[in-house]
Amino acid sequence: MNQRRVVITGMGIVSPLGNSREQTWSNLLKGQSAAGPISQFPAQSWPTTFACEVRNFKLPTNSVCAEHRSLLNRPTEFGVAAALEAMEDSGIQNTVEESDLGVCIGAGIGAIGPHKLANLLAGMELDEGLPDLPRRLAQSEDNHIVLQNHPGTLAALLSARWNACGPVTTIHTACASSGQSIGHAYLQIRRGDATAVLAGGADSLAGELLLAGFCLIGALSKRNDDPKRASRPFDRERDGFVASEGAAMMILEEREHALKRGAKIYAEVCGYGETESAYRITDLPPNGRGIVEAINNAVRESGLGLDDIHYINAHGTSTELNDRIESLAIRRVFGSRGHKPMVSSTKSEIGHLISAAGAIEAAFCALTIRDGKVPPSINLENSDCGEDIDFVANSMREFPVHAAMSNSIGFGGTNTSIIVKRVE
Amino acid sequence: MKRNVVITGGSIFSPVGIGLAANVQSWFQGRSAFTELKPEVGRKVIGRYVGLCSGVDLNRLPDRKVQKVVSRKDLHALACALDAAQNANISSGLVDPERFGMFVGAASTQVSDLSPYLPLVIDSIEGRKISGDSFGSKLMSTVNPMVMLQTLMNNTLCYASIALDIRGVNTNFMDFQSAGMRAVHEAFQSIRNNSADVVLAGGMSGIPDDFHSDAGVRMGYLADTSNINQSPEKILKPYDHKRVGTILSETSAFVILEEESHARKRNAPILGRIFQSSIASDPGFAMSGEVHSRGLKASLRKALRDGENNENKLALLMGYGNGSQTSDRIELSTYVDTLAQDSLSTPLHTCKAVFGESGEAGGVVGLLLALEALKQKTIPAIPNFESTESEFSNLNINSRPTNLQSGRALVTTRSFNGVCCAVSAGVDG
């Protein structure tokens, strides 16, 4: 394989902990929980009444051209805002040919928003019987519903905004989506398909229909009386994940190109592993198969020793199954050789951003390397996931992290592991 | 050492046939199978013809329980993917699972997938809003929990992986009409770069419904058949100057790509080989009004460069050509602008007059048919094509059955969100 190296030269974040990279990071290190009662719709009678929501967010005017404004929805607005911050942070614009600039996005399940649905259905005579939803939506003569709700639209908006004519890609593998978008951006640069790629993810679970889906399968925490203590990855009292929303974007760039233009470099992406568990749609193989191989593949490719990887940002969803099996997988790789990296799950504070989770957690790994500060897993009071894992529990830890790993495990069986390291 | 990539299996499930042989036959016969959408009483459907895939034997799926949790598009895609694997003589255990990958170009969640929520949504309306309280209090007792799993867009990837024990590289692309070819591109690159030895790759489009048909007509993409008094098989006129738009079609298509020595070692059938693949993009959306497609130009040029002067060996250009006025014009304009003078005489074909706009599966359909054409050294006429705009008249759009020289095929796709793919492929002998 081509030996091109890949670095991160810009990052942008919109999250329930802040509408910028540094605001999010600062609150994360403080151990703040972003969970609270759902504000986007009355949810008091729902099985789960709380989530992590982006607040006080407004996409700057003229972020996209007038023609494209009708194609924006909540998650794509987050994505555009995060991309704006990342691009400005990197200073990459006008330094790379349009044919060498790509976009690679992990995007969520598109769905027609519930209020638009309600507007279409309001005034209907219920004694007609159940209406045909597609027919009702078609009668709206709204030309944009299809594009607005398609996962591929955000990538197109971003490629239009920055004239990216390189590889433009949209990926959906549930919770592994943006772990894969970062990984595939890395591969594209390594292969020579692009010099720089705007990569990341955006999602929103805080609206009715999408939240309903996860309630139905019992994946969400029901700690309605104490939302800020609900997301508790690796803790014995965990009972499900906390829905969240937001976006994270980063600029991945070929290393020599970045050095030549004097770019600020957060970290180098040095390893990527991608596997399929081939087991069940939601369950994980009990022995951690799939996750173990993804981690091993990433480590092998990185050329690092296990003891160089000081920190793992775990997928750590706060579900009984994921946390137990993921910690087993970590032990199988690291513990079997006597290594004990620090482990935390930032989902404890920020919730689960689903398609955007992998990207935001990879960003946190890069920031960990930049600042030498490891974010904590909050609400971790009593773990049942093994005493031989060094959990960073409840408060931030200072350590000059050399390399950090971000894992993502998706419904449908896709597993990713990304390793970033300090650039010396 | 350079790793060669061959195609050892493939399948197409479409309105004109189930399985590769049936689809090839329909294509050579120029036989399409568009049917009329049945509108609701009192409602006029303006994009009223679609291509529906029927006759898929779901009882052949290894786990019949999956029929309860997966939507129609994924069931069809799963059956097609397994058929492709069977044609390649691949079964679970025959390939090292960790060196066996899968890439899918998937259709997005459809409106019809949300229909299990309908009764509850209606029941929860108060004034002009859905009452969140009402919705939430009745949710668990009203809606089938499986609806959430049905709306996952990577179901085909998941269930095919389980059936075939695929544990290697994998992903699920959502790049509109280029998604399936995008999957083939990634499969090719993965094998070339030694990340996999065998990869199942392909795409599927969703079931067309009147909502998508009407929306597509209003966007100027689909044929407005409300005022057309023609039989459906005559409506789709790709590349023709009288073209009126395209017709949505429900299709799945998959191929098995394999490293050549791995294929020969297990005596796999070899349908053809891929020399090069590439992706590039137009910035933004494909209907944006550019004269040429920068993405298509870049992907064409790169696909033609695989260490040899391939443009001289071009025997067939399998274009995208779906009969949409703007899309076809941009595509043809790009060919004129990009290809060398002596390559303009290469037969230019599109299969969409027979298959319709097959969405995410379209490129893979084109790839399999291109290989068949090279093997038979002939290509059928494009149905309904008489002549194109004068500015494209130097292109050799094959209006009649045409013999092919030995050489390679270039297969292209271009999607709504500007993603363009090109694959250079050929057959042995």
PDB file of N, CA and C in Angstrom, chain B residues 312-356:
ATOM      1  N   ASN B 312      -7.071   3.307 -26.317  1.00  0.00           N
ATOM      2  CA  ASN B 312      -6.970   2.681 -27.634  1.00  0.00           C
ATOM      3  C   ASN B 312      -7.660   1.342 -27.676  1.00  0.00           C
ATOM      4  N   LYS B 313      -7.837   0.745 -26.489  1.00  0.00           N
ATOM      5  CA  LYS B 313      -8.415  -0.592 -26.456  1.00  0.00           C
ATOM      6  C   LYS B 313      -9.865  -0.556 -26.032  1.00  0.00           C
ATOM      7  N   LEU B 314     -10.484   0.592 -26.074  1.00  0.00           N
ATOM      8  CA  LEU B 314     -11.855   0.712 -25.617  1.00  0.00           C
ATOM      9  C   LEU B 314     -12.801   0.136 -26.655  1.00  0.00           C
ATOM     10  N   ALA B 315     -13.543  -0.910 -26.262  1.00  0.00           N
ATOM     11  CA  ALA B 315     -14.466  -1.560 -27.186  1.00  0.00           C
ATOM     12  C   ALA B 315     -15.903  -1.129 -26.940  1.00  0.00           C
ATOM     13  N   LEU B 316     -16.174  -0.664 -25.714  1.00  0.00           N
ATOM     14  CA  LEU B 316     -17.561  -0.364 -25.347  1.00  0.00           C
ATOM     15  C   LEU B 316     -17.567   0.692 -24.248  1.00  0.00           C
ATOM     16  N   LEU B 317     -18.409   1.668 -24.389  1.00  0.00           N
ATOM     17  CA  LEU B 317     -18.657   2.631 -23.319  1.00  0.00           C
ATOM     18  C   LEU B 317     -20.086   2.404 -22.832  1.00  0.00           C
ATOM     19  N   MET B 318     -20.200   1.845 -21.636  1.00  0.00           N
ATOM     20  CA  MET B 318     -21.523   1.592 -21.045  1.00  0.00           C
ATOM     21  C   MET B 318     -21.851   2.795 -20.186  1.00  0.00           C
ATOM     22  N   GLY B 319     -22.640   3.683 -20.739  1.00  0.00           N
ATOM     23  CA  GLY B 319     -22.911   4.932 -20.057  1.00  0.00           C
ATOM     24  C   GLY B 319     -24.021   4.815 -19.037  1.00  0.00           C
ATOM     25  N   TYR B 320     -24.307   5.954 -18.407  1.00  0.00           N
ATOM     26  CA  TYR B 320     -25.353   5.984 -17.393  1.00  0.00           C
ATOM     27  C   TYR B 320     -26.714   6.167 -18.033  1.00  0.00           C
ATOM     28  N   GLY B 321     -26.840   7.127 -18.895  1.00  0.00           N
ATOM     29  CA  GLY B 321     -27.994   7.388 -19.733  1.00  0.00           C
ATOM     30  C   GLY B 321     -29.327   6.879 -19.223  1.00  0.00           C
ATOM     31  N   ASN B 322     -30.047   7.684 -18.458  1.00  0.00           N
ATOM     32  CA  ASN B 322     -31.315   7.213 -17.908  1.00  0.00           C
ATOM     33  C   ASN B 322     -32.524   7.892 -18.535  1.00  0.00           C
ATOM     34  N   GLY B 323     -32.296   8.718 -19.559  1.00  0.00           N
ATOM     35  CA  GLY B 323     -33.426   9.334 -20.247  1.00  0.00           C
ATOM     36  C   GLY B 323     -33.866  10.665 -19.668  1.00  0.00           C
ATOM     37  N   SER B 324     -33.172  11.102 -18.615  1.00  0.00           N
ATOM     38  CA  SER B 324     -33.496  12.411 -18.044  1.00  0.00           C
ATOM     39  C   SER B 324     -32.855  13.492 -18.916  1.00  0.00           C
ATOM     40  N   GLN B 325     -33.575  14.564 -19.157  1.00  0.00           N
ATOM     41  CA  GLN B 325     -33.096  15.558 -20.131  1.00  0.00           C
ATOM     42  C   GLN B 325     -31.767  16.174 -19.730  1.00  0.00           C
ATOM     43  N   THR B 326     -31.692  16.637 -18.485  1.00  0.00           N
ATOM     44  CA  THR B 326     -30.478  17.334 -18.064  1.00  0.00           C
ATOM     45  C   THR B 326     -29.331  16.362 -17.858  1.00  0.00           C
ATOM     46  N   SER B 327     -29.594  15.285 -17.170  1.00  0.00           N
ATOM     47  CA  SER B 327     -28.536  14.341 -16.835  1.00  0.00           C
ATOM     48  C   SER B 327     -27.898  13.746 -18.089  1.00  0.00           C
ATOM     49  N   ASP B 328     -28.714  13.362 -19.039  1.00  0.00           N
ATOM     50  CA  ASP B 328     -28.163  12.784 -20.273  1.00  0.00           C
ATOM     51  C   ASP B 328     -27.338  13.814 -21.028  1.00  0.00           C
ATOM     52  N   ARG B 329     -27.833  15.034 -21.061  1.00  0.00           N
ATOM     53  CA  ARG B 329     -27.123  16.082 -21.801  1.00  0.00           C
ATOM     54  C   ARG B 329     -25.736  16.308 -21.201  1.00  0.00           C
ATOM     55  N   ILE B 330     -25.687  16.428 -19.883  1.00  0.00           N
ATOM     56  CA  ILE B 330     -24.401  16.655 -19.222  1.00  0.00           C
ATOM     57  C   ILE B 330     -23.466  15.476 -19.465  1.00  0.00           C
ATOM     58  N   GLU B 331     -24.001  14.298 -19.396  1.00  0.00           N
ATOM     59  CA  GLU B 331     -23.182  13.099 -19.589  1.00  0.00           C
ATOM     60  C   GLU B 331     -22.605  13.057 -20.997  1.00  0.00           C
ATOM     61  N   LEU B 332     -23.454  13.258 -22.003  1.00  0.00           N
ATOM     62  CA  LEU B 332     -22.990  13.192 -23.398  1.00  0.00           C
ATOM     63  C   LEU B 332     -21.971  14.292 -23.669  1.00  0.00           C
ATOM     64  N   SER B 333     -22.249  15.443 -23.137  1.00  0.00           N
ATOM     65  CA  SER B 333     -21.332  16.566 -23.310  1.00  0.00           C
ATOM     66  C   SER B 333     -19.961  16.242 -22.726  1.00  0.00           C
ATOM     67  N   THR B 334     -19.969  15.542 -21.613  1.00  0.00           N
ATOM     68  CA  THR B 334     -18.705  15.185 -20.966  1.00  0.00           C
ATOM     69  C   THR B 334     -17.927  14.166 -21.786  1.00  0.00           C
ATOM     70  N   TYR B 335     -18.636  13.210 -22.378  1.00  0.00           N
ATOM     71  CA  TYR B 335     -17.937  12.236 -23.229  1.00  0.00           C
ATOM     72  C   TYR B 335     -17.257  12.945 -24.408  1.00  0.00           C
ATOM     73  N   VAL B 336     -17.990  13.862 -25.026  1.00  0.00           N
ATOM     74  CA  VAL B 336     -17.432  14.591 -26.171  1.00  0.00           C
ATOM     75  C   VAL B 336     -16.194  15.365 -25.742  1.00  0.00           C
ATOM     76  N   ASP B 337     -16.262  15.917 -24.546  1.00  0.00           N
ATOM     77  CA  ASP B 337     -15.180  16.767 -24.051  1.00  0.00           C
ATOM     78  C   ASP B 337     -13.971  15.956 -23.590  1.00  0.00           C
ATOM     79  N   THR B 338     -14.197  14.711 -23.199  1.00  0.00           N
ATOM     80  CA  THR B 338     -13.146  13.956 -22.515  1.00  0.00           C
ATOM     81  C   THR B 338     -12.438  12.944 -23.404  1.00  0.00           C
ATOM     82  N   LEU B 339     -13.214  12.261 -24.229  1.00  0.00           N
ATOM     83  CA  LEU B 339     -12.630  11.148 -24.968  1.00  0.00           C
ATOM     84  C   LEU B 339     -11.781  11.645 -26.120  1.00  0.00           C
ATOM     85  N   ALA B 340     -10.726  10.893 -26.403  1.00  0.00           N
ATOM     86  CA  ALA B 340      -9.892  11.206 -27.559  1.00  0.00           C
ATOM     87  C   ALA B 340     -10.716  11.040 -28.834  1.00  0.00           C
ATOM     88  N   GLN B 341     -10.293  11.713 -29.870  1.00  0.00           N
ATOM     89  CA  GLN B 341     -11.067  11.742 -31.114  1.00  0.00           C
ATOM     90  C   GLN B 341     -11.404  10.337 -31.626  1.00  0.00           C
ATOM     91  N   ASP B 342     -10.414   9.458 -31.621  1.00  0.00           N
ATOM     92  CA  ASP B 342     -10.692   8.133 -32.189  1.00  0.00           C
ATOM     93  C   ASP B 342     -11.465   7.235 -31.238  1.00  0.00           C
ATOM     94  N   SER B 343     -11.671   7.668 -30.012  1.00  0.00           N
ATOM     95  CA  SER B 343     -12.493   6.894 -29.087  1.00  0.00           C
ATOM     96  C   SER B 343     -13.960   7.260 -29.191  1.00  0.00           C
ATOM     97  N   LEU B 344     -14.244   8.372 -29.872  1.00  0.00           N
ATOM     98  CA  LEU B 344     -15.644   8.777 -29.999  1.00  0.00           C
ATOM     99  C   LEU B 344     -16.435   7.777 -30.828  1.00  0.00           C
ATOM    100  N   SER B 345     -15.728   6.966 -31.626  1.00  0.00           N
ATOM    101  CA  SER B 345     -16.436   5.971 -32.431  1.00  0.00           C
ATOM    102  C   SER B 345     -16.728   4.699 -31.650  1.00  0.00           C
ATOM    103  N   THR B 346     -16.263   4.638 -30.419  1.00  0.00           N
ATOM    104  CA  THR B 346     -16.572   3.471 -29.580  1.00  0.00           C
ATOM    105  C   THR B 346     -18.076   3.400 -29.347  1.00  0.00           C
ATOM    106  N   PRO B 347     -18.675   2.245 -29.523  1.00  0.00           N
ATOM    107  CA  PRO B 347     -20.116   2.149 -29.266  1.00  0.00           C
ATOM    108  C   PRO B 347     -20.448   2.627 -27.856  1.00  0.00           C
ATOM    109  N   LEU B 348     -21.429   3.514 -27.777  1.00  0.00           N
ATOM    110  CA  LEU B 348     -21.906   4.036 -26.499  1.00  0.00           C
ATOM    111  C   LEU B 348     -23.296   3.471 -26.263  1.00  0.00           C
ATOM    112  N   HIS B 349     -23.446   2.804 -25.144  1.00  0.00           N
ATOM    113  CA  HIS B 349     -24.706   2.122 -24.849  1.00  0.00           C
ATOM    114  C   HIS B 349     -25.205   2.505 -23.470  1.00  0.00           C
ATOM    115  N   THR B 350     -26.495   2.391 -23.289  1.00  0.00           N
ATOM    116  CA  THR B 350     -27.099   2.420 -21.970  1.00  0.00           C
ATOM    117  C   THR B 350     -28.193   1.367 -21.918  1.00  0.00           C
ATOM    118  N   CYS B 351     -28.314   0.724 -20.772  1.00  0.00           N
ATOM    119  CA  CYS B 351     -29.299  -0.359 -20.667  1.00  0.00           C
ATOM    120  C   CYS B 351     -30.612   0.110 -20.035  1.00  0.00           C
ATOM    121  N   LYS B 352     -30.740   1.394 -19.763  1.00  0.00           N
ATOM    122  CA  LYS B 352     -31.874   1.832 -18.938  1.00  0.00           C
ATOM    123  C   LYS B 352     -33.203   1.869 -19.674  1.00  0.00           C
ATOM    124  N   ALA B 353     -33.173   1.827 -20.983  1.00  0.00           N
ATOM    125  CA  ALA B 353     -34.457   1.736 -21.691  1.00  0.00           C
ATOM    126  C   ALA B 353     -35.138   0.416 -21.357  1.00  0.00           C
ATOM    127  N   VAL B 354     -34.361  -0.586 -21.035  1.00  0.00           N
ATOM    128  CA  VAL B 354     -34.908  -1.895 -20.636  1.00  0.00           C
ATOM    129  C   VAL B 354     -35.111  -1.951 -19.122  1.00  0.00           C
ATOM    130  N   PHE B 355     -34.113  -1.494 -18.375  1.00  0.00           N
ATOM    131  CA  PHE B 355     -34.143  -1.692 -16.919  1.00  0.00           C
ATOM    132  C   PHE B 355     -34.775  -0.535 -16.166  1.00  0.00           C
ATOM    133  N   GLY B 356     -34.861   0.644 -16.771  1.00  0.00           N
ATOM    134  CA  GLY B 356     -35.310   1.807 -16.033  1.00  0.00           C
ATOM    135  C   GLY B 356     -34.188   2.378 -15.185  1.00  0.00           C
TER     136      GLY B 356
END
